[in-house]
Amino acid sequence: LQTIVESEEGQTNKTIYPSSLANTELAYYVNGKDLLGNCLRNAEAAGIKVFVGTSANSLWWGSHGSDTTWLYNQMEYDNQVCDEVWSLYKNKYPNTFYGWYWAYEVDNGTWASEAAQSELIHAMNLQLDHLSAKGEKLPFMWCPFMNVEYGTADEYKALWVNVFSQLHTTTGDIFSPQDLVGKGGYTLTEMDEWFAALRQAVDTKPGLLLWPDVETFNFDGTSATIDRVVAQMKVEQPYSDNYMTFAFCHYDSPNNIDSGFYKTYIDYLNNGVVESVVPSAPTNLKGTINFDGYVQLNWGASTDNIGICGYYIYRNGQQICREEVPVLNGAASTPLATNITDVASSSNTDYTYEVKAYDFAGNISEAASLKINSGSITYLSNKISTGCSYTVSSPADAGYPDAGNKELTNGSFARINSKGDPAWEGYYNSNKAKRDIIIDLGSEKTVQQCIAYFLYDSSSSILLPTRVNVSISTNNSDFTDAGVLAIPDIATGTTASSCRCINTLLTSANARYVKFSVTPGSEWTFDDEYEVRNGNSTGVNAEPVIPKEYSLSQNYPNPFNPSTVINYQITKKGNVSLKVFNILGKEIAALVNEEKPAGSYSVNFNASSIPSGVYFYQIKSGSYSATKKMILMK
């Protein structure tokens, strides 16, 4: 049961039991009840043993390994907590009050140096020695974690060999490393190397046990299917004395998610194999598309002998999202969705969608498929926000500065789909709080279209926003809702990409201020440009602007992956041909081939289906012809 005391700097300590220690109060969520006492009472009635967590302080993540005064003082405070709960509950529940859980998580990055390890050893021994001296010593468990980005398996083994050599554990204490497949610390194929190394480290400490802490969830917060959970336990089996998991109550309990996970696991325990009945394919897949490229897919539900866990959705052979039964965490149960909204980025392009069902054992059905043409997606040509000033409700992270609030409207796009490109602006908020960006157009102008660009890179825990609302105002005070940007569904783990999110107003409006309210999908949000556009109007009631010369602009970004934008302008009405060729002169795509009125235009080219390389794009209109080179880097 972790944790029984939670601390924040400068705040009263929150407990889940009635404490007489100074500066404590019951946490609001226990509703005045003794949650620790209730847990022990019910566990004793059910014959369950309980490890009692001590405390957790948020300063651990900022000060551990660097502020020994705080760390050692925290251990002394935790000892007082242990003394108090021992006196309150051990005699009352002698068999159920089975062990201690040390809630602080040790990683292979922060504690890599011998100096840091010495501080860790001293801190843990402060508690171990206290418990032994007071006669309160029980099996002592802690759950560190590791990440391949921080170091190697052998380096982590060496860390723990050093720590174990000086740690005052006793026989039956439990080293329980999180197996990190769910969190993404490494892949399933890398697990064997790490647990073999950790087993070797544990074997240097007589009496110490190794229990993998099995993660039963996925990186995106959904529950892992039972086949994956079984697979990781089988990898760990040769090295393990037992198993535990902190994740069952969150991700697998029938009290908190569809009972299919529980039923499938029980079926595995009873039969020794993961069940293999394949679900039926989804039925009646249909799709509609609107002028902004919103694709609405709907399908009929699949069936299975135990139940349907979710659906995989593919666009042109690439998985774009997954719909899965939700983890409830106190929310009301909702039916599994049988629809999604996607965003097509290219006009007059055929998109092939497939939907496959999967069950709680990971069995995948045959696909239902549908081809749909995106039709005409209009990107209005006149950007009226370039170079405009703006304000933000929360500043960018100091590591990704936005000096003078110029980054988001300067018209400079990232060259690569990586947070390392300085054109991306990084915003961090641990609570995923909404952020407002208000652009001042300088004067009242016609607003018809709003576009924003965001980075998706799940390998760096960077997801797209869950929602972007747009509102407009003439006075920067009274804002009127103008719609929501279309945000594509993207499956966790797919290739990093720059995503254009768009909203075209059903009715154009006059405004000076345009507010983008961004609700983050992860703690990090990386944005590039915010654009406000109209159809060749430079101001309220202005006449359309007719270009004075033909031109073909350099695509942006360039190099690109997988999408880029090509701008061109024509001085008079006529047929326009805009095509893409490979280096051998073979036509790859016809982006435009139709009659156009005089004006400026933007075309999006998505190259997801062609290999990296050098390509050329050529425009022809009347007697005008121009060719430029672009580079696709995947």
XYZ file of C-alpha atoms in Angstrom:
634
model
C 0.000 0.000 0.000
C 1.912 3.017 -1.214
C 2.213 5.563 0.174
C 0.754 6.363 3.594
C 2.193 9.901 3.831
C 2.638 12.324 0.939
C 4.613 15.540 1.231
C 4.953 18.664 -0.894
C 7.453 21.408 -0.138
C 5.929 24.057 2.113
C 2.652 22.153 2.598
C 1.106 20.082 5.373
C 1.893 16.373 5.085
C -1.125 14.368 3.901
C -1.762 10.984 5.560
C -4.168 8.121 4.892
C -4.400 7.226 8.590
C -5.047 9.424 11.671
C -1.562 10.632 12.636
C -0.417 12.524 15.725
C 2.854 13.602 14.092
C 3.406 17.329 13.691
C 2.313 19.073 10.485
C -0.012 16.289 9.312
C -3.630 16.064 8.245
C -5.812 13.432 6.624
C -5.731 13.544 2.829
C -8.986 14.860 1.377
C -9.612 11.753 -0.705
C -9.954 9.412 2.308
C -13.068 11.360 3.374
C -12.081 11.380 7.032
C -11.595 7.613 7.197
C -8.653 5.468 8.271
C -7.726 4.039 4.883
C -4.665 2.180 6.206
C -6.667 0.582 9.006
C -9.498 -0.382 6.667
C -7.024 -1.934 4.212
C -5.360 -4.048 6.913
C -8.716 -5.136 8.372
C -10.127 -6.248 5.028
C -6.860 -7.872 3.973
C -6.763 -9.911 7.170
C -10.307 -11.133 6.539
C -9.260 -12.191 3.013
C -5.953 -13.764 4.047
C -3.837 -11.183 2.180
C -0.453 -9.914 3.373
C 0.284 -6.182 3.052
C 3.504 -4.260 2.523
C 3.005 -0.851 4.138
C 4.613 2.005 2.217
C 6.292 4.697 4.271
C 6.173 8.145 2.711
C 6.848 9.950 -0.536
C 8.112 13.496 -0.881
C 8.051 15.341 -4.206
C 11.528 16.723 -3.459
C 12.931 13.274 -4.184
C 12.692 13.966 -7.912
C 14.504 17.295 -7.639
C 16.826 16.970 -4.659
C 17.733 13.304 -4.343
C 21.400 12.669 -4.906
C 22.221 16.363 -4.541
C 20.744 17.498 -1.216
C 21.864 15.042 1.422
C 20.561 17.209 4.252
C 17.021 16.928 2.939
C 17.383 13.244 2.081
C 18.733 12.206 5.476
C 16.177 14.319 7.323
C 13.443 12.668 5.258
C 14.652 9.226 6.330
C 14.528 10.314 9.985
C 10.962 11.533 9.459
C 10.023 8.264 7.756
C 11.339 6.431 10.819
C 8.848 8.363 12.957
C 6.093 7.289 10.551
C 7.182 3.660 10.847
C 7.164 3.855 14.662
C 3.675 5.348 14.694
C 2.018 2.896 12.298
C 3.764 -0.024 14.034
C 2.272 1.007 17.376
C -1.176 1.552 15.840
C -1.537 -1.557 13.674
C 1.079 -4.323 14.123
C -0.437 -5.894 17.250
C -3.927 -5.506 15.806
C -3.086 -7.183 12.480
C 0.079 -9.242 13.209
C -0.129 -11.595 10.227
C -1.425 -9.138 7.654
C 1.042 -6.320 8.456
C 3.749 -8.256 6.636
C 6.399 -5.887 5.265
C 7.679 -2.387 4.551
C 7.727 -0.762 1.129
C 10.367 1.920 0.494
C 8.596 4.117 -2.051
C 11.572 6.079 -3.389
C 12.554 4.980 -6.901
C 16.239 4.648 -7.776
C 17.294 4.913 -11.435
C 20.464 4.100 -13.342
C 21.122 7.710 -14.301
C 20.916 9.858 -11.168
C 22.792 7.330 -9.024
C 25.537 6.391 -11.494
C 28.432 7.938 -9.551
C 30.006 6.302 -6.499
C 29.447 9.504 -4.496
C 25.709 9.409 -5.199
C 25.609 5.709 -4.364
C 27.254 6.390 -1.005
C 24.489 8.878 -0.203
C 21.849 6.334 -1.233
C 23.438 3.641 0.926
C 23.554 5.929 3.958
C 19.920 7.027 3.436
C 18.555 3.486 3.142
C 20.642 2.304 6.094
C 19.181 5.080 8.247
C 15.834 3.351 7.889
C 17.014 -0.264 7.893
C 19.117 0.254 11.031
C 16.270 2.070 12.795
C 13.770 -0.701 12.061
C 16.197 -3.367 13.282
C 17.069 -1.450 16.451
C 13.401 -0.885 17.311
C 12.399 -4.478 16.679
C 10.214 -3.369 13.774
C 12.167 -5.038 10.980
C 9.970 -6.865 8.462
C 10.656 -7.874 4.833
C 11.799 -4.657 3.195
C 10.952 -4.076 -0.478
C 11.985 -1.354 -2.912
C 11.320 -0.939 -6.652
C 14.033 0.808 -8.695
C 13.856 1.330 -12.455
C 16.202 1.514 -15.402
C 16.376 2.956 -18.887
C 18.684 1.995 -21.748
C 19.236 5.685 -22.474
C 20.932 6.109 -19.066
C 23.472 3.294 -19.352
C 24.080 -0.411 -19.877
C 22.878 -3.472 -17.991
C 26.406 -4.182 -16.742
C 26.729 -0.628 -15.434
C 23.462 -0.990 -13.530
C 24.649 -4.334 -12.150
C 27.838 -2.661 -10.910
C 25.762 0.066 -9.219
C 23.755 -2.457 -7.223
C 26.736 -4.694 -6.447
C 28.321 -1.659 -4.799
C 25.119 -0.679 -2.967
C 24.379 -4.248 -1.797
C 27.893 -4.644 -0.425
C 27.200 -1.917 2.138
C 23.410 -2.139 2.585
C 22.207 -3.519 5.930
C 19.469 -5.774 4.558
C 18.452 -9.004 6.257
C 17.332 -12.371 4.905
C 13.982 -12.084 3.106
C 14.341 -8.473 1.980
C 13.153 -7.959 -1.597
C 14.805 -6.175 -4.523
C 11.897 -5.611 -6.929
C 12.977 -3.736 -10.082
C 10.247 -2.429 -12.360
C 10.540 -4.385 -15.589
C 9.989 -1.203 -17.637
C 8.464 -2.771 -20.761
C 5.288 -0.784 -20.167
C 7.038 2.501 -19.473
C 9.351 2.075 -22.438
C 12.697 1.818 -20.624
C 13.651 -0.885 -23.094
C 12.018 -3.416 -25.396
C 10.907 -6.934 -24.550
C 13.901 -8.330 -26.470
C 16.305 -6.353 -24.257
C 14.778 -7.544 -20.982
C 16.744 -10.801 -20.692
C 20.094 -9.002 -20.650
C 18.989 -6.622 -17.890
C 17.429 -9.222 -15.616
C 20.364 -11.583 -16.044
C 22.615 -8.744 -14.867
C 20.358 -7.864 -11.930
C 20.197 -11.536 -10.872
C 23.996 -11.581 -10.752
C 23.953 -8.462 -8.587
C 21.371 -9.928 -6.172
C 23.401 -13.127 -5.852
C 26.215 -11.104 -4.283
C 23.940 -10.336 -1.309
C 23.057 -13.468 0.725
C 19.378 -13.662 1.678
C 18.211 -10.943 -0.755
C 15.336 -11.907 -3.079
C 14.604 -10.758 -6.652
C 10.948 -10.152 -7.501
C 10.351 -8.407 -10.862
C 7.762 -5.654 -10.584
C 5.665 -6.542 -13.633
C 4.270 -3.601 -15.600
C 0.870 -4.518 -17.030
C 0.328 -1.314 -18.986
C 1.433 0.354 -22.215
C 3.409 3.536 -22.721
C 0.244 5.505 -23.538
C -1.495 4.553 -20.264
C -3.672 1.766 -21.656
C -3.655 -1.790 -20.307
C -1.352 -4.357 -21.905
C -2.954 -7.460 -23.378
C -2.330 -10.640 -21.412
C -0.079 -12.222 -24.053
C 2.486 -9.463 -23.533
C 2.314 -9.684 -19.745
C 2.858 -13.448 -19.897
C 5.724 -12.981 -22.372
C 7.625 -10.646 -20.081
C 7.115 -12.903 -17.045
C 8.500 -15.840 -19.044
C 11.633 -13.830 -19.851
C 12.051 -12.992 -16.147
C 11.257 -16.502 -14.873
C 14.836 -17.925 -14.861
C 16.020 -15.006 -12.741
C 13.079 -14.562 -10.360
C 12.242 -15.749 -6.858
C 8.675 -14.496 -7.193
C 6.686 -11.770 -8.977
C 4.819 -8.685 -7.900
C 3.071 -5.845 -9.728
C 1.980 -2.410 -8.635
C -0.173 -2.121 -11.723
C -2.922 -4.745 -11.378
C -5.362 -2.563 -9.430
C -4.943 0.244 -11.971
C -4.931 -1.645 -15.265
C -6.398 -5.140 -14.811
C -8.857 -5.128 -11.917
C -12.483 -5.648 -13.024
C -13.288 -2.827 -10.590
C -11.347 -0.381 -12.774
C -11.566 -1.660 -16.355
C -13.389 -4.175 -18.525
C -13.359 -7.595 -16.827
C -11.946 -9.138 -20.013
C -8.373 -8.601 -18.774
C -9.086 -10.468 -15.532
C -11.018 -13.273 -17.226
C -8.283 -13.774 -19.827
C -5.568 -13.948 -17.175
C -7.585 -16.419 -15.070
C -8.090 -18.501 -18.219
C -4.300 -18.537 -18.704
C -3.710 -19.612 -15.076
C -6.260 -22.420 -15.408
C -5.068 -23.739 -18.778
C -1.373 -22.861 -18.937
C -1.652 -21.148 -22.324
C -2.963 -17.782 -23.467
C -6.290 -18.291 -25.260
C -6.103 -17.984 -29.039
C -9.631 -17.509 -30.401
C -9.490 -14.738 -33.018
C -12.221 -12.052 -32.888
C -14.547 -11.487 -35.809
C -13.698 -8.691 -38.215
C -15.406 -5.289 -37.804
C -18.385 -4.820 -40.099
C -19.878 -2.069 -42.257
C -16.865 0.294 -42.253
C -17.976 3.702 -43.550
C -16.290 7.071 -43.910
C -17.158 10.680 -44.585
C -14.876 13.650 -45.195
C -15.353 17.431 -44.980
C -13.607 20.367 -46.632
C -10.896 20.614 -43.923
C -9.880 17.012 -44.446
C -11.674 15.643 -41.375
C -12.269 11.933 -42.010
C -14.967 10.373 -39.843
C -14.808 6.570 -39.727
C -17.551 4.368 -38.261
C -17.821 0.588 -38.094
C -19.871 -2.205 -36.574
C -18.563 -3.907 -33.419
C -16.642 -7.189 -33.553
C -17.369 -10.207 -31.351
C -15.119 -12.566 -29.356
C -15.422 -15.506 -26.965
C -14.280 -13.362 -23.996
C -14.626 -9.847 -25.336
C -13.186 -7.123 -27.552
C -10.321 -5.143 -26.020
C -10.004 -2.593 -28.799
C -9.421 -1.740 -32.450
C -6.310 -0.932 -34.479
C -6.867 1.647 -37.222
C -4.531 1.894 -40.223
C -4.158 4.494 -42.963
C -2.343 3.384 -46.123
C -0.851 0.444 -44.252
C 0.444 2.426 -41.272
C -1.223 2.210 -37.871
C -2.495 5.662 -36.932
C -4.329 4.978 -33.689
C -5.807 2.457 -31.309
C -9.165 2.557 -29.581
C -9.155 0.511 -26.343
C -11.510 -0.040 -23.443
C -10.728 2.792 -21.004
C -9.144 2.608 -17.566
C -11.820 4.112 -15.321
C -9.969 5.621 -12.302
C -13.291 6.624 -10.785
C -14.962 7.638 -14.038
C -18.175 6.084 -15.298
C -17.803 3.137 -17.662
C -18.234 4.049 -21.334
C -18.740 1.747 -24.348
C -15.727 0.917 -26.503
C -15.641 3.429 -29.355
C -16.356 2.201 -32.875
C -15.443 5.471 -34.591
C -12.483 7.808 -34.958
C -11.671 11.159 -36.564
C -8.607 11.335 -38.794
C -7.171 14.264 -40.758
C -6.210 13.922 -44.411
C -3.367 16.258 -45.315
C -3.394 16.101 -49.126
C -6.123 17.126 -51.545
C -7.564 14.760 -54.147
C -5.748 11.786 -52.635
C -6.984 8.240 -52.117
C -6.642 7.003 -48.537
C -7.134 3.327 -47.692
C -8.313 2.708 -44.140
C -8.336 -0.629 -42.336
C -9.817 -1.515 -38.945
C -8.884 -4.675 -37.034
C -10.266 -5.853 -33.692
C -8.111 -7.376 -30.950
C -9.063 -9.203 -27.778
C -7.600 -9.195 -24.266
C -5.143 -11.941 -25.244
C -3.788 -9.906 -28.173
C -5.460 -11.976 -30.907
C -6.125 -9.778 -33.962
C -9.025 -10.122 -36.410
C -9.117 -9.814 -40.171
C -9.447 -6.258 -41.455
C -12.422 -4.269 -42.598
C -11.197 -1.882 -45.298
C -12.382 1.271 -47.044
C -10.921 3.585 -49.707
C -11.891 7.228 -49.537
C -10.770 10.252 -51.585
C -9.942 13.394 -49.666
C -11.423 15.656 -52.326
C -10.490 19.333 -52.297
C -8.819 20.536 -49.105
C -8.370 24.291 -49.252
C -5.403 25.940 -47.591
C -6.114 29.652 -47.920
C -3.131 31.468 -49.295
C -2.965 34.787 -47.443
C -1.192 34.431 -44.089
C -2.058 37.491 -42.044
C -0.305 36.373 -38.839
C 3.322 36.175 -40.032
C 5.515 38.414 -37.883
C 2.646 39.419 -35.607
C 3.193 39.801 -31.872
C 1.536 37.438 -29.405
C 1.209 36.689 -25.721
C 1.239 33.338 -23.945
C -0.442 32.361 -20.684
C 2.594 30.243 -19.745
C 6.140 30.731 -21.067
C 8.146 28.212 -23.032
C 10.582 25.991 -21.156
C 13.920 27.658 -20.469
C 15.655 24.997 -22.543
C 13.612 26.035 -25.591
C 13.447 29.824 -25.226
C 11.122 32.110 -27.154
C 12.965 35.408 -26.953
C 10.609 38.334 -27.428
C 7.667 36.089 -28.310
C 8.650 35.774 -31.965
C 9.173 32.045 -32.465
C 5.567 31.026 -33.125
C 4.703 33.503 -35.900
C 8.031 34.062 -37.637
C 7.249 31.772 -40.579
C 10.387 29.690 -39.923
C 9.579 25.981 -39.852
C 11.594 23.182 -38.279
C 13.824 21.374 -40.754
C 13.596 18.042 -38.945
C 10.942 16.295 -36.869
C 12.924 16.450 -33.663
C 12.822 18.558 -30.516
C 16.479 19.303 -31.280
C 15.518 21.642 -34.134
C 15.480 25.178 -32.655
C 12.374 26.118 -34.648
C 10.337 23.954 -32.268
C 9.249 25.608 -29.040
C 8.965 23.313 -26.026
C 6.332 23.855 -23.338
C 6.314 21.713 -20.185
C 3.549 21.318 -17.641
C 3.372 18.280 -15.359
C -0.394 18.736 -14.933
C -1.021 19.089 -18.689
C -2.583 22.487 -18.033
C -4.123 24.435 -20.908
C -1.964 27.109 -22.546
C -3.321 30.152 -24.414
C -1.493 31.796 -27.335
C -3.134 35.115 -28.339
C -1.978 36.600 -31.650
C -2.417 40.340 -32.290
C -3.007 40.834 -36.016
C -2.264 44.560 -35.622
C -5.637 45.689 -36.887
C -9.065 44.231 -37.491
C -8.910 41.750 -40.371
C -10.951 39.021 -41.971
C -10.242 35.653 -40.340
C -11.190 32.553 -42.310
C -8.716 29.803 -41.399
C -6.488 28.900 -38.433
C -3.598 26.413 -38.537
C -1.110 25.185 -35.926
C 1.865 22.837 -36.222
C 2.819 20.379 -33.471
C 5.530 17.770 -33.039
C 4.686 14.129 -32.338
C 7.520 11.955 -31.000
C 6.473 9.244 -28.567
C 10.105 8.144 -28.077
C 10.607 11.455 -26.248
C 7.158 11.404 -24.578
C 5.954 14.215 -26.854
C 2.331 13.765 -27.911
C -0.084 15.951 -29.848
C -2.549 18.152 -27.937
C -5.834 16.513 -27.055
C -7.712 19.665 -28.094
C -7.026 23.111 -29.564
C -9.860 25.631 -29.334
C -9.811 28.797 -31.419
C -11.600 32.002 -30.395
C -11.521 35.531 -31.789
C -11.919 39.058 -30.432
C -11.790 42.676 -31.551
C -10.689 44.000 -28.122
C -8.591 41.179 -26.534
C -11.226 40.847 -23.833
C -14.453 39.433 -25.219
C -13.650 36.272 -27.175
C -16.075 34.350 -29.362
C -15.643 30.660 -30.090
C -14.482 30.042 -33.673
C -14.073 26.272 -33.699
C -11.640 23.467 -32.949
C -8.519 22.428 -34.863
C -8.605 19.015 -36.503
C -5.993 16.889 -34.695
C -5.020 13.542 -36.228
C -5.106 10.317 -34.227
C -1.606 8.857 -34.055
C -0.619 5.514 -32.566
C 2.027 5.586 -29.852
C 5.324 4.370 -31.234
C 4.856 5.529 -34.827
C 7.475 7.642 -36.583
C 8.100 11.155 -35.278
C 6.293 13.708 -37.406
C 5.245 17.318 -37.781
C 1.456 17.570 -37.771
C -0.554 20.371 -39.338
C -3.835 20.951 -37.484
C -6.452 23.092 -39.225
C -9.833 24.732 -38.792
C -11.639 26.654 -41.528
C -14.395 28.876 -40.166
C -17.791 28.074 -41.604
C -18.374 31.809 -41.800
C -15.501 34.311 -42.026
C -15.316 36.866 -39.205
C -13.592 40.131 -38.433
C -11.091 40.101 -35.574
C -7.847 41.605 -34.382
C -6.998 38.949 -31.772
C -6.985 35.192 -32.337
C -6.588 32.878 -29.343
C -5.381 29.272 -29.615
C -6.184 27.385 -26.389
C -3.984 24.289 -26.354
C -4.765 21.337 -24.057
C -1.591 19.195 -23.929
C -1.707 15.461 -24.531
C 1.520 14.889 -22.584
C 3.685 16.825 -20.162
C 5.700 18.154 -23.102
C 4.127 20.009 -26.031
C 6.288 21.165 -28.943
C 4.757 23.700 -31.313
C 6.201 25.422 -34.349
C 3.951 27.960 -36.058
C 0.461 29.374 -35.477
C -1.120 30.760 -38.621
C -4.179 32.868 -39.289
C -5.216 33.008 -42.941
C -7.846 34.375 -45.278
C -8.595 34.156 -48.963
C -6.446 36.931 -50.425
C -7.861 39.671 -48.212
C -5.399 41.943 -46.454
C -7.953 43.675 -44.260
C -11.604 44.215 -43.591
C -13.536 44.750 -46.855
C -10.281 44.774 -48.838
C -10.289 43.709 -52.484
C -8.570 40.443 -53.393
C -4.850 40.824 -54.046
C -3.801 39.799 -57.580
C -0.154 38.679 -57.773
C 2.054 40.819 -60.002
C 4.159 37.888 -61.216
C 4.173 34.136 -61.510
C 6.283 32.350 -58.893
C 7.055 28.964 -57.402
C 8.402 29.060 -53.858
C 10.830 26.685 -52.216
C 8.936 24.026 -50.315
C 8.957 24.154 -46.529
C 10.169 22.467 -44.515
C 13.049 21.201 -46.645
C 14.421 18.601 -46.028
C 11.064 17.140 -44.916
C 9.451 13.982 -43.516
C 6.862 13.060 -44.610
C 4.923 16.240 -45.502
C 5.909 19.568 -46.971
C 4.124 22.660 -48.285
C 4.587 24.167 -51.739
C 3.409 27.742 -52.414
C 2.880 29.229 -55.866
C 1.112 32.191 -57.436
C -0.326 32.922 -60.873
C -1.189 36.304 -62.358
C -4.203 35.293 -64.442
C -6.798 32.560 -64.709
C -5.614 29.432 -66.440
C -4.799 25.743 -66.160
C -2.180 24.901 -63.540
C -0.082 21.741 -63.515
C 2.070 21.000 -60.453
C 3.840 17.635 -60.490
C 6.541 15.806 -58.548
C 9.290 13.792 -60.279
C 12.071 11.550 -59.034
C 15.716 12.028 -59.972
C 15.218 9.878 -63.108
C 12.384 12.084 -64.341
C 9.582 9.651 -63.520
C 6.350 11.335 -62.419
C 5.618 10.549 -58.766
C 2.542 12.659 -58.068
C 0.253 15.187 -59.737
C -0.532 17.705 -57.003
C -2.525 20.140 -59.168
C -3.994 19.746 -62.633
C -6.953 22.083 -63.008
C -8.013 25.597 -63.951
C -7.326 28.177 -61.251
C -8.218 31.878 -60.928
C -5.395 34.363 -60.416
C -4.086 34.208 -56.864
C -1.668 32.655 -54.377
C -1.966 28.999 -53.400
C -0.534 26.420 -50.995
C -0.354 22.678 -51.637
C 0.591 19.979 -49.151
C 2.667 17.070 -50.449
C 2.681 13.904 -48.307
C 5.546 11.566 -49.230
C 4.892 8.809 -46.702
C 4.597 6.181 -49.457
C 7.881 6.925 -51.291
C 11.516 6.396 -50.220
C 13.995 9.020 -49.059
C 15.838 10.902 -51.780
C 16.030 13.960 -54.002
C 12.862 14.943 -55.867
C 11.843 17.785 -58.182
C 8.561 19.640 -58.399
C 7.518 21.542 -61.532
C 4.772 24.043 -62.227
C 3.329 24.938 -65.614
C 0.672 27.604 -66.224
C 0.317 29.292 -69.605
C 3.817 30.123 -70.784
C 5.221 30.032 -67.229
C 7.280 27.044 -66.107
C 9.550 26.571 -63.073
C 11.236 23.623 -61.324
C 12.716 23.315 -57.828
C 14.469 20.566 -55.872
C 13.370 19.116 -52.525
C 14.830 16.471 -50.214
C 12.860 13.757 -48.427
C 14.708 12.426 -45.346
C 12.981 9.594 -43.459
